[in-house]
CSV table of C-alpha atoms in Angstrom, one decimal:
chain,number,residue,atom,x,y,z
L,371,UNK,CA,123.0,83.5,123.8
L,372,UNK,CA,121.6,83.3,120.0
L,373,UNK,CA,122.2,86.6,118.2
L,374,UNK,CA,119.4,88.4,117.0
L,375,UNK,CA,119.4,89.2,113.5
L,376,UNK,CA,118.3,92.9,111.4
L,377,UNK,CA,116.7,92.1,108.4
L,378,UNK,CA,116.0,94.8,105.5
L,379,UNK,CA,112.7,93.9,103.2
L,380,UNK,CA,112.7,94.9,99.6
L,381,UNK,CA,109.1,95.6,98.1
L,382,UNK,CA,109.1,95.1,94.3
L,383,UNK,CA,106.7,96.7,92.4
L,384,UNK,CA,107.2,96.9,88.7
L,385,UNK,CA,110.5,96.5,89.3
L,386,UNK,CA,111.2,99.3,91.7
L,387,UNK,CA,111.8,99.0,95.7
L,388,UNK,CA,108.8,101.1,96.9
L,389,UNK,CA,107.0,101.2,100.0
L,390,UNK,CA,103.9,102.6,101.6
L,391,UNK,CA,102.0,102.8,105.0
L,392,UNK,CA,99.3,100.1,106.3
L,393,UNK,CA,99.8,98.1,102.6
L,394,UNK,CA,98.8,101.6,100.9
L,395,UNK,CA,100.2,105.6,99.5
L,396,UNK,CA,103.0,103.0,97.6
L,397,UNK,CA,106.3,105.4,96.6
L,398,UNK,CA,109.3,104.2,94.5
L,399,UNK,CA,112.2,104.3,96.8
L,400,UNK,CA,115.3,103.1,94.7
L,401,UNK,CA,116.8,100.0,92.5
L,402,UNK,CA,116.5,97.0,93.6
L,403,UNK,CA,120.1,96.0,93.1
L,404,UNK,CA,121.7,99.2,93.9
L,405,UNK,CA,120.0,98.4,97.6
L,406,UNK,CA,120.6,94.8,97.6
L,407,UNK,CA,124.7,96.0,97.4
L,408,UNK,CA,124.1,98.4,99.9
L,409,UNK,CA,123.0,96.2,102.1
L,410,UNK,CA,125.3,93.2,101.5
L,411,UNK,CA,128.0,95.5,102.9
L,412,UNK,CA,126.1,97.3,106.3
L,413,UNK,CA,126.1,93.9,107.9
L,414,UNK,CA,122.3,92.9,107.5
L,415,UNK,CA,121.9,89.5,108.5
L,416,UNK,CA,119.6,88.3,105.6
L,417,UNK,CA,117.4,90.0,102.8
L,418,UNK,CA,113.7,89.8,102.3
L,419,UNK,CA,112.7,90.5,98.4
L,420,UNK,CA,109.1,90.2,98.0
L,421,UNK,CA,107.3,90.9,94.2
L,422,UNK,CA,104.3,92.5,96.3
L,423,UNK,CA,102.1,92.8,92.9
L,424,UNK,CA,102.5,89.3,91.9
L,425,UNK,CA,99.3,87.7,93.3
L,426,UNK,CA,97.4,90.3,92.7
L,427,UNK,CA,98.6,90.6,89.5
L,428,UNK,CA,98.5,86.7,88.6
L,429,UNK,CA,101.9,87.0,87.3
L,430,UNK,CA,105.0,85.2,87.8
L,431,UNK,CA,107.8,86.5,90.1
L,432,UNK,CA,110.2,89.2,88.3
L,433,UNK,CA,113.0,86.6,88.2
L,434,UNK,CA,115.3,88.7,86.1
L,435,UNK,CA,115.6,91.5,89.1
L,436,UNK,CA,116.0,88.1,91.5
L,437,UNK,CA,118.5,87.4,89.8
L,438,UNK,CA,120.7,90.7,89.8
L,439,UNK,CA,120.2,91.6,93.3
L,440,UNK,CA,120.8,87.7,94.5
L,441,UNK,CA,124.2,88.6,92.0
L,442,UNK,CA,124.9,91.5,95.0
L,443,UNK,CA,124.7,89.6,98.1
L,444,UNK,CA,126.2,86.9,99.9
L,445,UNK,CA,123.8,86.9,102.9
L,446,UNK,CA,120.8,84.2,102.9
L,447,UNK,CA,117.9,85.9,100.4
L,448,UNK,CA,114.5,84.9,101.2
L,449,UNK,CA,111.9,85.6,98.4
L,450,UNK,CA,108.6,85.6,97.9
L,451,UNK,CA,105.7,86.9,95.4
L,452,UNK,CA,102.8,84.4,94.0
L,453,UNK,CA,104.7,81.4,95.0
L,454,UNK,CA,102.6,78.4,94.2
L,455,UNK,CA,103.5,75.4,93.3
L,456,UNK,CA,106.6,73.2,94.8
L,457,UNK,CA,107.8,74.4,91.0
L,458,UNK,CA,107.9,78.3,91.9
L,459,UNK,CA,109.9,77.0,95.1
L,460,UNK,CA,112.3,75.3,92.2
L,461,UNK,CA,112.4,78.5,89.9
L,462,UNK,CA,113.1,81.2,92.1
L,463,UNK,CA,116.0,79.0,94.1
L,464,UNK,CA,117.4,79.0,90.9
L,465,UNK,CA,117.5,82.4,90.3
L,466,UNK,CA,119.5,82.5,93.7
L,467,UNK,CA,117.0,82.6,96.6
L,468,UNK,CA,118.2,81.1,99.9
L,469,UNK,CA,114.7,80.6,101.8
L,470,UNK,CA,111.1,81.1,99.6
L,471,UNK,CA,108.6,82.9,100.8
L,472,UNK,CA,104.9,81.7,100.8
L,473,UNK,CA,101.8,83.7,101.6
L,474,UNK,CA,98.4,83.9,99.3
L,475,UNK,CA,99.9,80.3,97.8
L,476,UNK,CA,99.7,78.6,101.0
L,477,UNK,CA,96.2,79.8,102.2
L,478,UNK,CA,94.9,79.0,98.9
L,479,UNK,CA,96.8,75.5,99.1
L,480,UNK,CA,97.5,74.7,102.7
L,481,UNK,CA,99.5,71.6,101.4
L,482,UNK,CA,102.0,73.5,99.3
L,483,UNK,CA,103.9,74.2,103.3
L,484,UNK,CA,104.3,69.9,103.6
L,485,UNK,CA,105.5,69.4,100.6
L,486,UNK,CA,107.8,72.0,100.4
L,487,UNK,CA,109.8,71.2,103.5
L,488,UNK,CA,109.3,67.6,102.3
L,489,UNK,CA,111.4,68.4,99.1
L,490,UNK,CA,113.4,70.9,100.6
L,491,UNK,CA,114.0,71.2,104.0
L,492,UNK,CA,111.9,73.1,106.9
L,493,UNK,CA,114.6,75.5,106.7
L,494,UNK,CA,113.5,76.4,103.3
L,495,UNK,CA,110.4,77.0,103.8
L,496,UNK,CA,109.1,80.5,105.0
L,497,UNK,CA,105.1,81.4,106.0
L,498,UNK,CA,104.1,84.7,105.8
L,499,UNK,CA,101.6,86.4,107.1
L,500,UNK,CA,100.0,89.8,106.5
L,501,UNK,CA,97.7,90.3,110.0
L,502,UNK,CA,95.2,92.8,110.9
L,503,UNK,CA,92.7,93.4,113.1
L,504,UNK,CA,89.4,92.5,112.5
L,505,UNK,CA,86.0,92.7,115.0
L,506,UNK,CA,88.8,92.0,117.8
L,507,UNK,CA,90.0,89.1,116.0
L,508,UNK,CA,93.4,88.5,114.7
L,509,UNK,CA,92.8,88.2,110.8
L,510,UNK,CA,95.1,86.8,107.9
L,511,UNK,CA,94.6,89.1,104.8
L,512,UNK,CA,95.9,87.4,101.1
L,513,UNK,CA,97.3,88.8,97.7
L,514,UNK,CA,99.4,91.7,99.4
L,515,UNK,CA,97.0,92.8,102.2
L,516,UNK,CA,94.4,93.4,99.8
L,517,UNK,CA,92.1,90.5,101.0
L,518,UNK,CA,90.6,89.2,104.1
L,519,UNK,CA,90.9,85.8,103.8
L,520,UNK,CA,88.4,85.0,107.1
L,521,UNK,CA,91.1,82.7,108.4
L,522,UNK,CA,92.4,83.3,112.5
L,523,UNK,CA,95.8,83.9,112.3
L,524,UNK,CA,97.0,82.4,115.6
L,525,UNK,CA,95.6,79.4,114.1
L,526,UNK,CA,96.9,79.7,111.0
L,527,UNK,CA,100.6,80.2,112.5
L,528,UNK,CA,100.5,76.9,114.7
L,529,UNK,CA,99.3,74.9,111.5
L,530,UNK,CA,101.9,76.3,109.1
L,531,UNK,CA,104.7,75.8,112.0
L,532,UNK,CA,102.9,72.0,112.4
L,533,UNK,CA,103.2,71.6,108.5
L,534,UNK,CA,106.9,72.3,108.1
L,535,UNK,CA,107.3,76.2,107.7
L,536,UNK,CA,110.6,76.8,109.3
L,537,UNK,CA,109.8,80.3,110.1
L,538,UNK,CA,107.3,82.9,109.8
L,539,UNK,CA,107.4,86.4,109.0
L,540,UNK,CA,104.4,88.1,111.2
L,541,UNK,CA,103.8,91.2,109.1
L,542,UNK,CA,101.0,93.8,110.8
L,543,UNK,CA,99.0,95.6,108.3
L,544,UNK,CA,97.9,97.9,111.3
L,545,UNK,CA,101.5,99.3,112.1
L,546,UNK,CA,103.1,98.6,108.7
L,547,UNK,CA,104.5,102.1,108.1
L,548,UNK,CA,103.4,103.6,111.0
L,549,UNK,CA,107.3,103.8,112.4
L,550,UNK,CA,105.3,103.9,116.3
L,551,UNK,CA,106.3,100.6,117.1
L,552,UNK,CA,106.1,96.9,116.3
L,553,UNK,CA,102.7,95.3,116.8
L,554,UNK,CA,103.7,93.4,120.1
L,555,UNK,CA,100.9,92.4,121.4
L,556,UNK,CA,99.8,90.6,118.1
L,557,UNK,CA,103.8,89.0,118.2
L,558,UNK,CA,103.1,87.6,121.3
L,559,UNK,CA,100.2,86.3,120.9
L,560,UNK,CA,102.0,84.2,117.4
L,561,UNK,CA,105.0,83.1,119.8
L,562,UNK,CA,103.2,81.7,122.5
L,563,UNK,CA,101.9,79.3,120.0
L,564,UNK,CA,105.1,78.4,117.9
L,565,UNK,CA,108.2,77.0,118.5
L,566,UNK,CA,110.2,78.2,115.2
L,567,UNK,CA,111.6,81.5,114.9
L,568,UNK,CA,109.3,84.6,114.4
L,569,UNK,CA,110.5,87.6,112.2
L,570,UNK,CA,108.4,90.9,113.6
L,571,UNK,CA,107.6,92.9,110.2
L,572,UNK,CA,105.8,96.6,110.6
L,573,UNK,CA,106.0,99.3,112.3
L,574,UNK,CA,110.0,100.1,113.1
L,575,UNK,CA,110.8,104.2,113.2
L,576,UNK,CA,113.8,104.2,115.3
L,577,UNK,CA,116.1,102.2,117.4
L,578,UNK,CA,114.3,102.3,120.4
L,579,UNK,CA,111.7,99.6,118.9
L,580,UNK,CA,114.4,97.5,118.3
L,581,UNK,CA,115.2,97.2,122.0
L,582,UNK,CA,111.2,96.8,122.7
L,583,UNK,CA,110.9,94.0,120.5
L,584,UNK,CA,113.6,91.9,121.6
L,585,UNK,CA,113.2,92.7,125.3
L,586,UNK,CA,110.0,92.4,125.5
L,587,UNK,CA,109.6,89.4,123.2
L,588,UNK,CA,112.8,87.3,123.5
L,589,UNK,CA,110.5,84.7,121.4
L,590,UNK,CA,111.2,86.9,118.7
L,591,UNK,CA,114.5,85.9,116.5
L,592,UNK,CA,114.5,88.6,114.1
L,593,UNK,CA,112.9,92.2,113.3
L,594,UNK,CA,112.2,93.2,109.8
L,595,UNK,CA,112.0,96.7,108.9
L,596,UNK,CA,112.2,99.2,105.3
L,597,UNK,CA,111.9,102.6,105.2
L,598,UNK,CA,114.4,103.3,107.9
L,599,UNK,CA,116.8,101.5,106.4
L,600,UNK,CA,116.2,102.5,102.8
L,601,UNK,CA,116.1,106.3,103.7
L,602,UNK,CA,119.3,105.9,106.1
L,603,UNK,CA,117.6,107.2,109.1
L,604,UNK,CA,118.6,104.2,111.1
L,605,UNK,CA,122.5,102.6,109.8
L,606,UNK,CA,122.1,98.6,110.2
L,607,UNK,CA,126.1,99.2,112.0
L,608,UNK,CA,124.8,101.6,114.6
L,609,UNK,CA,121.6,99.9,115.2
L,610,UNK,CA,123.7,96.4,116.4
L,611,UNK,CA,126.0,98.7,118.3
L,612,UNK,CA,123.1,100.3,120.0
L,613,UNK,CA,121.5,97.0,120.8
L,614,UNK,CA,124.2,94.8,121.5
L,615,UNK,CA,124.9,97.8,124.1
L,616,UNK,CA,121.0,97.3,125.7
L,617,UNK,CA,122.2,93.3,126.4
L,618,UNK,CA,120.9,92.6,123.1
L,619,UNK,CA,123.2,89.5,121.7
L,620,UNK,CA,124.2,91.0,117.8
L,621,UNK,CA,126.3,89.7,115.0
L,622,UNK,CA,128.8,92.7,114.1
L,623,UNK,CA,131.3,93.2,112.2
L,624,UNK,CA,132.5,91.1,109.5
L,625,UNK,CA,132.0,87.7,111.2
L,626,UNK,CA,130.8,85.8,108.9
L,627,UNK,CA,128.7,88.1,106.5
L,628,UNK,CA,130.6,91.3,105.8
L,629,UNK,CA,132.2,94.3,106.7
L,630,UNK,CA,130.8,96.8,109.0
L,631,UNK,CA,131.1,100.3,107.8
């Protein structure tokens, strides 16, 4: 059976891990590095850092935090914040990045996903998507959440999966925060047309939602969650304990990324 993997996110924003609830009420949480070391030694399974300003912003990725948090782990680090260009793809793997990130970049050039994997490997290259709900229509929103870009997102999944994305990260604006639950209605609706892994983003307040996402959903590889982590309400150690008790296939321990404590 393939293991199922936890994966923390780290929002940057000026700097600072913060987070909010549905994209919005943003709060600084902690240093990017000093959670990036946390992490590296509860046994995540990878780490998400996204600069959640930058496309907004038009600015380029804060590569010198990159830099000292990739320093901190030695888990695969996927990144992502105004990536554009196959060049951003080349700068922020060499501040230490694993897998890159693209969102805003590749809805405003669909092409950027092709040539990507082209240079570097599908399993490079991560699409992600910020969802919502619009007039009963699944709806991809661009620069952080902030805009509704018109395009369907079921569509927009099987194209970027068709282009070369080897994975996407399916992040709901509508239960971002929440803690009530992932959105699994909208992640099934993404896996039935896919055949790369899915990594369900928004919406995980305990350990129970764990269990619902990846019994419901065994489509889904991964599930991505913050606050719980960050605040320590939910230890990555007892969450694989608890699953891999429900059935739930879990890498623990130290095999092969770290000790669990």
């Amino acid at each position: 059976m393939i293991t199922k993997r936890i994966i923390p996110c780290l929002d940057i924003r000026g700097g600072r891990v913060v987070k909010g609830r549905n994209f919005e009420g943003v709060r600084d949480v902690d240093s990017p590095v000093a959670l990036a070391q946390y992490y590296n030694t509860q046994g995540a399974d990878e780490l998400v850092f996204y600069d959640i300003t930058a496309s907004a912003e038009g600015r380029g990725l804060f590569t010198d935090v990159l830099t000292g948090v990739a320093r901190e782990v030695f888990i695969p680090l996927t990144v992502g914040g105004n990536i554009n260009s196959v060049d951003d793809f080349e700068r922020v793997l060499g501040c230490g990045a694993d897998k890159v990130s693209v969102n805003t970049g590749a809805v405003r050039t669909p092409s950027l996903i092709e040539a990507a994997a082209r240079k570097y490997g599908n399993q490079c290259v991560v699409l992600s998507m910020d969802i919502k709900r619009v007039d009963g229509q699944f709806r991809v929103f661009a620069k952080g959440g902030r805009e509704d870009t018109g395009i369907d997102a079921l569509e927009w999944a099987r194209r970027g999966a068709e282009s070369g994305a080897g994975e996407l990260v399916v992040n709901s604006i509508d239960t971002d925060g929440v803690r009530d639950g992932f959105d699994l209605e909208m992640l099934a609706a993404i896996c039935e047309r896919v055949r790369v892994p899915v990594i369900a983003s928004g919406g995980a307040g305990r350990m129970e939602h764990f269990k619902a996402l990846f019994q419901t959903l065994p489509g889904v590889d991964a599930g991505l969650a913050a606050s719980i982590f960050h605040y320590k309400e939910v230890g990555i150690p007892a969450l694989k304990k608890y699953l891999r008790a429900q059935g739930i296939e879990m890498r623990i321990g130290g095999e092969p990324y770290g000790p669990e404590i």
